[in-house]
mmCIF file with all atom_site columns, C-alpha atoms in Angstrom:
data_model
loop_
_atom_site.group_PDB
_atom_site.id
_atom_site.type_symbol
_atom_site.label_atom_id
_atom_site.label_alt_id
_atom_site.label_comp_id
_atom_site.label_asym_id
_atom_site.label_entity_id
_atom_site.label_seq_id
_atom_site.pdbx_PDB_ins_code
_atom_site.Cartn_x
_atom_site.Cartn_y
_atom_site.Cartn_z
_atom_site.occupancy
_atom_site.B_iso_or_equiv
_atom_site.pdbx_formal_charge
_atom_site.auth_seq_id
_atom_site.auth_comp_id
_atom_site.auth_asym_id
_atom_site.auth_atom_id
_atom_site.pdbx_PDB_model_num
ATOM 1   C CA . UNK A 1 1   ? 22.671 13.011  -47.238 1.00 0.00 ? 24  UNK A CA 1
ATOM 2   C CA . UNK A 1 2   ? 26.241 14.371  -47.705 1.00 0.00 ? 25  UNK A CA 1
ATOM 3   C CA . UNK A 1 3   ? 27.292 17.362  -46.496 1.00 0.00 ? 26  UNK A CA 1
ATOM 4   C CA . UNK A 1 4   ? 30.343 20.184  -46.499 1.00 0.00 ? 27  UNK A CA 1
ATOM 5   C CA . UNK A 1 5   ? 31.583 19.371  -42.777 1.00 0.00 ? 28  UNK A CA 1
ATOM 6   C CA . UNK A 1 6   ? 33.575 16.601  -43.797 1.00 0.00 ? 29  UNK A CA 1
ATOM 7   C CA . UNK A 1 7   ? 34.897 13.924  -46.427 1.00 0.00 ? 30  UNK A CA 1
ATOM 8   C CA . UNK A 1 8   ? 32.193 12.072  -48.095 1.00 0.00 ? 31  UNK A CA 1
ATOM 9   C CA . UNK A 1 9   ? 33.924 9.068   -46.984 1.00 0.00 ? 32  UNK A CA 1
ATOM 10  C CA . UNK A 1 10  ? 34.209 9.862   -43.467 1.00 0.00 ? 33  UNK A CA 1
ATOM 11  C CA . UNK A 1 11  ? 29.822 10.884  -43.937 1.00 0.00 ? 34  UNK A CA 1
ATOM 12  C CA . UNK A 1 12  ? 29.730 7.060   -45.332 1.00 0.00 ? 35  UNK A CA 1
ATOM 13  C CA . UNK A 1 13  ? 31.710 5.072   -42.734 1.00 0.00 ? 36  UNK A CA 1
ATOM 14  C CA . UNK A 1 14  ? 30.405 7.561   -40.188 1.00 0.00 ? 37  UNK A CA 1
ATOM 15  C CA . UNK A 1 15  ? 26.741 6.067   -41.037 1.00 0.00 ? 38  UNK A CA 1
ATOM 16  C CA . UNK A 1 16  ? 27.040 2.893   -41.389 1.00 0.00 ? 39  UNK A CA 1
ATOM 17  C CA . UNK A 1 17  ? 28.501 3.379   -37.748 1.00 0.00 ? 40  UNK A CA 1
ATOM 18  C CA . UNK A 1 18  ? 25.240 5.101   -36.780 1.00 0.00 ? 41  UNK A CA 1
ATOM 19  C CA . UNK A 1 19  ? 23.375 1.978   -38.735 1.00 0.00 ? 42  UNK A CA 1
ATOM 20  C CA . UNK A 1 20  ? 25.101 -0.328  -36.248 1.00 0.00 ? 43  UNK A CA 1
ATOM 21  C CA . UNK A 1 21  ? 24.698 1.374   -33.548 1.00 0.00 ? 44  UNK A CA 1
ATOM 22  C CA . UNK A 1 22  ? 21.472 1.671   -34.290 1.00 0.00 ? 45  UNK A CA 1
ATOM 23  C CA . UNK A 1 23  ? 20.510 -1.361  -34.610 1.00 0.00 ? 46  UNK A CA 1
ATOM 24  C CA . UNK A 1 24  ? 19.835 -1.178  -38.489 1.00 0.00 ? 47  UNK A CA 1
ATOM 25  C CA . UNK A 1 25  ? 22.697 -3.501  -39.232 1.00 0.00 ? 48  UNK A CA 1
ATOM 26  C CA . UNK A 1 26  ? 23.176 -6.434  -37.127 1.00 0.00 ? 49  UNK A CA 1
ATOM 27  C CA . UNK A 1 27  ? 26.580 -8.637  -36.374 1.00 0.00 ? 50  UNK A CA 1
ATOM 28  C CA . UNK A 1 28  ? 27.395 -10.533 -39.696 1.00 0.00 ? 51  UNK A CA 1
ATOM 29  C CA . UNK A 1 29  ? 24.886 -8.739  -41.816 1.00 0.00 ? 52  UNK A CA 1
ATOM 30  C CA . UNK A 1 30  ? 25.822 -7.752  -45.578 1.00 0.00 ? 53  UNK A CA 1
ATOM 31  C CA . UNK A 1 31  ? 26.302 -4.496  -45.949 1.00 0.00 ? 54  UNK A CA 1
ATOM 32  C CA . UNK A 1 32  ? 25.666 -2.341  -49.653 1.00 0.00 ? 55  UNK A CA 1
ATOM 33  C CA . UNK A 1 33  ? 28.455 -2.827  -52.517 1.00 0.00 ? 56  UNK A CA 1
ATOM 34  C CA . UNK A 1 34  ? 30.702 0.139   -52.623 1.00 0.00 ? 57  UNK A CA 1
ATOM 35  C CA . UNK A 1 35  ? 29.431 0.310   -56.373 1.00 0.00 ? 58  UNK A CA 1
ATOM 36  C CA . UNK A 1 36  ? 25.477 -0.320  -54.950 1.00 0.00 ? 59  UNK A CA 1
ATOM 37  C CA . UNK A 1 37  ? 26.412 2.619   -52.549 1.00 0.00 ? 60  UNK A CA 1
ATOM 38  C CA . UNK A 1 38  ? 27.960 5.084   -54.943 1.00 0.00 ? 61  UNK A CA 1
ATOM 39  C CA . UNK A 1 39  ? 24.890 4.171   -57.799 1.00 0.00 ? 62  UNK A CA 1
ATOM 40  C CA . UNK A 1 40  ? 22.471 4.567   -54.742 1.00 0.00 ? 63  UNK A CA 1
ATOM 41  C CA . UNK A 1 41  ? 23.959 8.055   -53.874 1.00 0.00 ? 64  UNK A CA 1
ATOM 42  C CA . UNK A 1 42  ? 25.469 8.740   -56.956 1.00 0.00 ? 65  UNK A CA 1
ATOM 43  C CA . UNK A 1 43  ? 29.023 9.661   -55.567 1.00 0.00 ? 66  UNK A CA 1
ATOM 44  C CA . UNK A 1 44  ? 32.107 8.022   -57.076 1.00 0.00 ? 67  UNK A CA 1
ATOM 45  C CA . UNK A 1 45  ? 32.608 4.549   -56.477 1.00 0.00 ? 68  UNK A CA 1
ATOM 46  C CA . UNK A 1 46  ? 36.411 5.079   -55.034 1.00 0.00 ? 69  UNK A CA 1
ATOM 47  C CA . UNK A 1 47  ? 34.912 7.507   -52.693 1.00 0.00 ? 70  UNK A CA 1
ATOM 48  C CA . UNK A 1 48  ? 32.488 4.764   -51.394 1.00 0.00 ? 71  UNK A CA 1
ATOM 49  C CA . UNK A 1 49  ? 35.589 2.208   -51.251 1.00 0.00 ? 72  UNK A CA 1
ATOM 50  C CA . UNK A 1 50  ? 37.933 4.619   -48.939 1.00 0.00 ? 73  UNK A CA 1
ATOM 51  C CA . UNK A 1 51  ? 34.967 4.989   -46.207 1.00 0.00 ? 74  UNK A CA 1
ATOM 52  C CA . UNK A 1 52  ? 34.237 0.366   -46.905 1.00 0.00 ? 75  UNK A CA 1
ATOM 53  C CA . UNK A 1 53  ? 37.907 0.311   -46.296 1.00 0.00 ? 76  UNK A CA 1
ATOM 54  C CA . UNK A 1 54  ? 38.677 2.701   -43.262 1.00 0.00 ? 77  UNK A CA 1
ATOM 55  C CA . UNK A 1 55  ? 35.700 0.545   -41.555 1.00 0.00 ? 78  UNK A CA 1
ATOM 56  C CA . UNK A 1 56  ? 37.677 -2.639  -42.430 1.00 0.00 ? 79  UNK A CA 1
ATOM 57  C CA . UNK A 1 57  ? 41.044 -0.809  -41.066 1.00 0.00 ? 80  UNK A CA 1
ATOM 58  C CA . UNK A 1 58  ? 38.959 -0.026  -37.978 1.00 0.00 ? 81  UNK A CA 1
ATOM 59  C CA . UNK A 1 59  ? 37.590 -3.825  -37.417 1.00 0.00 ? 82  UNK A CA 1
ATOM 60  C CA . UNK A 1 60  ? 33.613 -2.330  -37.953 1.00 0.00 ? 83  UNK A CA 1
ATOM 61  C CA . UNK A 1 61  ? 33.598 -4.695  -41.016 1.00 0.00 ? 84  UNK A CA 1
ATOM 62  C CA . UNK A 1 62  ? 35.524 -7.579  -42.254 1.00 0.00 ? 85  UNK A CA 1
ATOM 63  C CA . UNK A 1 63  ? 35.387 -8.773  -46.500 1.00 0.00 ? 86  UNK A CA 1
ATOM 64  C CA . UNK A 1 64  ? 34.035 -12.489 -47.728 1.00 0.00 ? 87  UNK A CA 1
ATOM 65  C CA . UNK A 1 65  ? 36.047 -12.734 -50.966 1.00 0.00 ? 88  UNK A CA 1
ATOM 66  C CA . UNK A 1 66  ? 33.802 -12.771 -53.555 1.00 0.00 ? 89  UNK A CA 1
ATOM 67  C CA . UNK A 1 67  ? 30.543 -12.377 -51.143 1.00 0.00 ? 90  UNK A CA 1
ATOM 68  C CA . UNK A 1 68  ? 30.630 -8.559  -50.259 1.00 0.00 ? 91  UNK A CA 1
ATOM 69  C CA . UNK A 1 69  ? 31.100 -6.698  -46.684 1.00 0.00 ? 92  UNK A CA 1
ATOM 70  C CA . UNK A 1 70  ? 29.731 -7.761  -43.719 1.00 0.00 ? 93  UNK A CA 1
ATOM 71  C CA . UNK A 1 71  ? 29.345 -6.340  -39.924 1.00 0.00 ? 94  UNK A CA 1
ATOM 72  C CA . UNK A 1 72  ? 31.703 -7.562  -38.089 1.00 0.00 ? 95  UNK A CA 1
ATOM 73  C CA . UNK A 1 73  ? 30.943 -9.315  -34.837 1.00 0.00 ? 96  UNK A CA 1
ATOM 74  C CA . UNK A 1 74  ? 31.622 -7.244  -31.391 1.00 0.00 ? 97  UNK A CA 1
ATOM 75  C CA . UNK A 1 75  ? 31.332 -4.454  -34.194 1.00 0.00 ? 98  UNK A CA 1
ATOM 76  C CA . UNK A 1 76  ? 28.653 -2.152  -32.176 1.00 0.00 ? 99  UNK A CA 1
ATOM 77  C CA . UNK A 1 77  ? 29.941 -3.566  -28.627 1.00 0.00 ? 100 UNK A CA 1
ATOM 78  C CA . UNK A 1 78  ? 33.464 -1.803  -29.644 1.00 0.00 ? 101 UNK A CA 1
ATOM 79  C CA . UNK A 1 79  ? 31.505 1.337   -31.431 1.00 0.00 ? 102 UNK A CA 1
ATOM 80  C CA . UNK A 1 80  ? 29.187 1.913   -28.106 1.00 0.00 ? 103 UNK A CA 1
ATOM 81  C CA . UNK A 1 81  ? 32.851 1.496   -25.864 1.00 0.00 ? 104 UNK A CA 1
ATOM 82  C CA . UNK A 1 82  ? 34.525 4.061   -28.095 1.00 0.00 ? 105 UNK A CA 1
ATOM 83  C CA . UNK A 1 83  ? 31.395 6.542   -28.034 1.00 0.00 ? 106 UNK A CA 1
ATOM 84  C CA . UNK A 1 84  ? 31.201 6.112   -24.535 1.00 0.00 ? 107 UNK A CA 1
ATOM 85  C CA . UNK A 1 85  ? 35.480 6.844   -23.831 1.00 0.00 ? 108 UNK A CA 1
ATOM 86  C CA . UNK A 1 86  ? 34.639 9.940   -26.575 1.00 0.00 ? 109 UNK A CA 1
ATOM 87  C CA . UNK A 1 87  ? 31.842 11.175  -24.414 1.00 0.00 ? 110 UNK A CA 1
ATOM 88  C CA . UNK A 1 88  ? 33.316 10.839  -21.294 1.00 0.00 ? 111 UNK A CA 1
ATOM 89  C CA . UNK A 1 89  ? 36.592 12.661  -22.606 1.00 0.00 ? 112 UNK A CA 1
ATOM 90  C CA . UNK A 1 90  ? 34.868 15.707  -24.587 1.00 0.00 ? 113 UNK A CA 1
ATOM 91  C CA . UNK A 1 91  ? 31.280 16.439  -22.458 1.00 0.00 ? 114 UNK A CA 1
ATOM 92  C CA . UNK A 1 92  ? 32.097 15.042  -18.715 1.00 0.00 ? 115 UNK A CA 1
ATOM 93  C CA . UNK A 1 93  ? 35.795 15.941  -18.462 1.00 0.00 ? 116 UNK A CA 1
ATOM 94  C CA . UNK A 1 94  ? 34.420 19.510  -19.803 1.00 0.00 ? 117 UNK A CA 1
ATOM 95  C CA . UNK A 1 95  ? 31.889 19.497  -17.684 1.00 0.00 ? 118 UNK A CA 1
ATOM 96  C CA . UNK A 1 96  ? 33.715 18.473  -14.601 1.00 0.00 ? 119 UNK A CA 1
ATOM 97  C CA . UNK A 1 97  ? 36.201 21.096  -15.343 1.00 0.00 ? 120 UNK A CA 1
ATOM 98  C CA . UNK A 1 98  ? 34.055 23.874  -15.646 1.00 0.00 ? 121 UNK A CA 1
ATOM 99  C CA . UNK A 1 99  ? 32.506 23.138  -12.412 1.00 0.00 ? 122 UNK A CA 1
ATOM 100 C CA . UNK A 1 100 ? 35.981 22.948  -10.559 1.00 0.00 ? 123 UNK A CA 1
ATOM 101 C CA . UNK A 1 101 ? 36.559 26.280  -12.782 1.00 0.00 ? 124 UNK A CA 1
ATOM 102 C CA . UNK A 1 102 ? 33.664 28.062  -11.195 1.00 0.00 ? 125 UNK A CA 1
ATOM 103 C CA . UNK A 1 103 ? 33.620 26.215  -7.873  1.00 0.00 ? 126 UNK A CA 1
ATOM 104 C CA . UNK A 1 104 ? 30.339 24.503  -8.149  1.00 0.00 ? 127 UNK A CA 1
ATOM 105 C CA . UNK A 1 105 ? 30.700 20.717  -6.318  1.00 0.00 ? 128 UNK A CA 1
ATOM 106 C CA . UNK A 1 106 ? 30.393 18.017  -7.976  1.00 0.00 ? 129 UNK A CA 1
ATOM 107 C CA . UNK A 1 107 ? 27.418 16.517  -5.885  1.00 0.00 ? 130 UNK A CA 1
ATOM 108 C CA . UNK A 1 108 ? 25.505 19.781  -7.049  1.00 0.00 ? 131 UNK A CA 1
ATOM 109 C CA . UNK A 1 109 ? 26.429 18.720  -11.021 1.00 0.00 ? 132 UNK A CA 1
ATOM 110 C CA . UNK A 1 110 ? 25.349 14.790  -10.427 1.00 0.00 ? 133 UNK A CA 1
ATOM 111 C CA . UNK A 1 111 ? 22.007 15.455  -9.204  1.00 0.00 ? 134 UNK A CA 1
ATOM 112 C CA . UNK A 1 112 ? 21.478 18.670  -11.853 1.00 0.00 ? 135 UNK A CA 1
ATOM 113 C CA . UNK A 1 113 ? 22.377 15.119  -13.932 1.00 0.00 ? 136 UNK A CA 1
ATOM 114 C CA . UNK A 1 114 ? 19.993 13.279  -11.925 1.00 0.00 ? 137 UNK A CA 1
ATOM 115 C CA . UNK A 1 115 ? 16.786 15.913  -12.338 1.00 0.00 ? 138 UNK A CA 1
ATOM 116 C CA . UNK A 1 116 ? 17.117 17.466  -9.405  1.00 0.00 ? 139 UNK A CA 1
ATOM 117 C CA . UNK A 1 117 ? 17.398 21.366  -9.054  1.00 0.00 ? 140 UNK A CA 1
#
């Protein structure tokens, strides 16, 4: 599951963002243990508890004392917003600019976008 690219912590709060956005965890659903998580993928249990807590920093999930972690509501309504901003700043902007770059109008990129040739 884990990789070199990046913290294991960022990997873990990274998919339990794809879970939600999914769909495989739903608004107010528990979530693993950081101890269930790092027995499950035998990584060290601190390790699990930074990428629990960055998602709690971030408002993806909120603690029940004594309960566990939970999905927070709004959670994937705020992920899909900031995916969306994130897409529109690192692949349209690009794109946009490129096209300016080269002089290709935009009405010829929006219906390349639409399917048309």
């Amino acid at each position: 599951m884990f990789d070199d690219r990046s913290p294991i912590y960022q990997q873990i709060a990274d998919k339990i963002k794809e879970d939600i956005l999914s769909g495989a965890l739903g608004e107010d659903e528990q979530v693993m243990s950081t101890n269930q998580y790092a027995s499950f993928y035998r990584i060290n249990p601190a390790t699990a508890a930074k990428g629990f807590h960055q998602l709690i920093e971030e408002g993806v999930l909120y603690k029940r004392r004594g309960i566990g972690m939970f999905v927070s509501p709004q959670a994937r309504d705020k992920l899909l917003a900031e995916r969306r901003d994130r897409f529109f700043e690192q692949v349209v902007d690009a794109v946009v600019s490129e096209a300016r770059m080269l002089g290709i109008p935009l009405s010829d990129v929006v219906r390349r976008i639409e399917g048309g040739r």
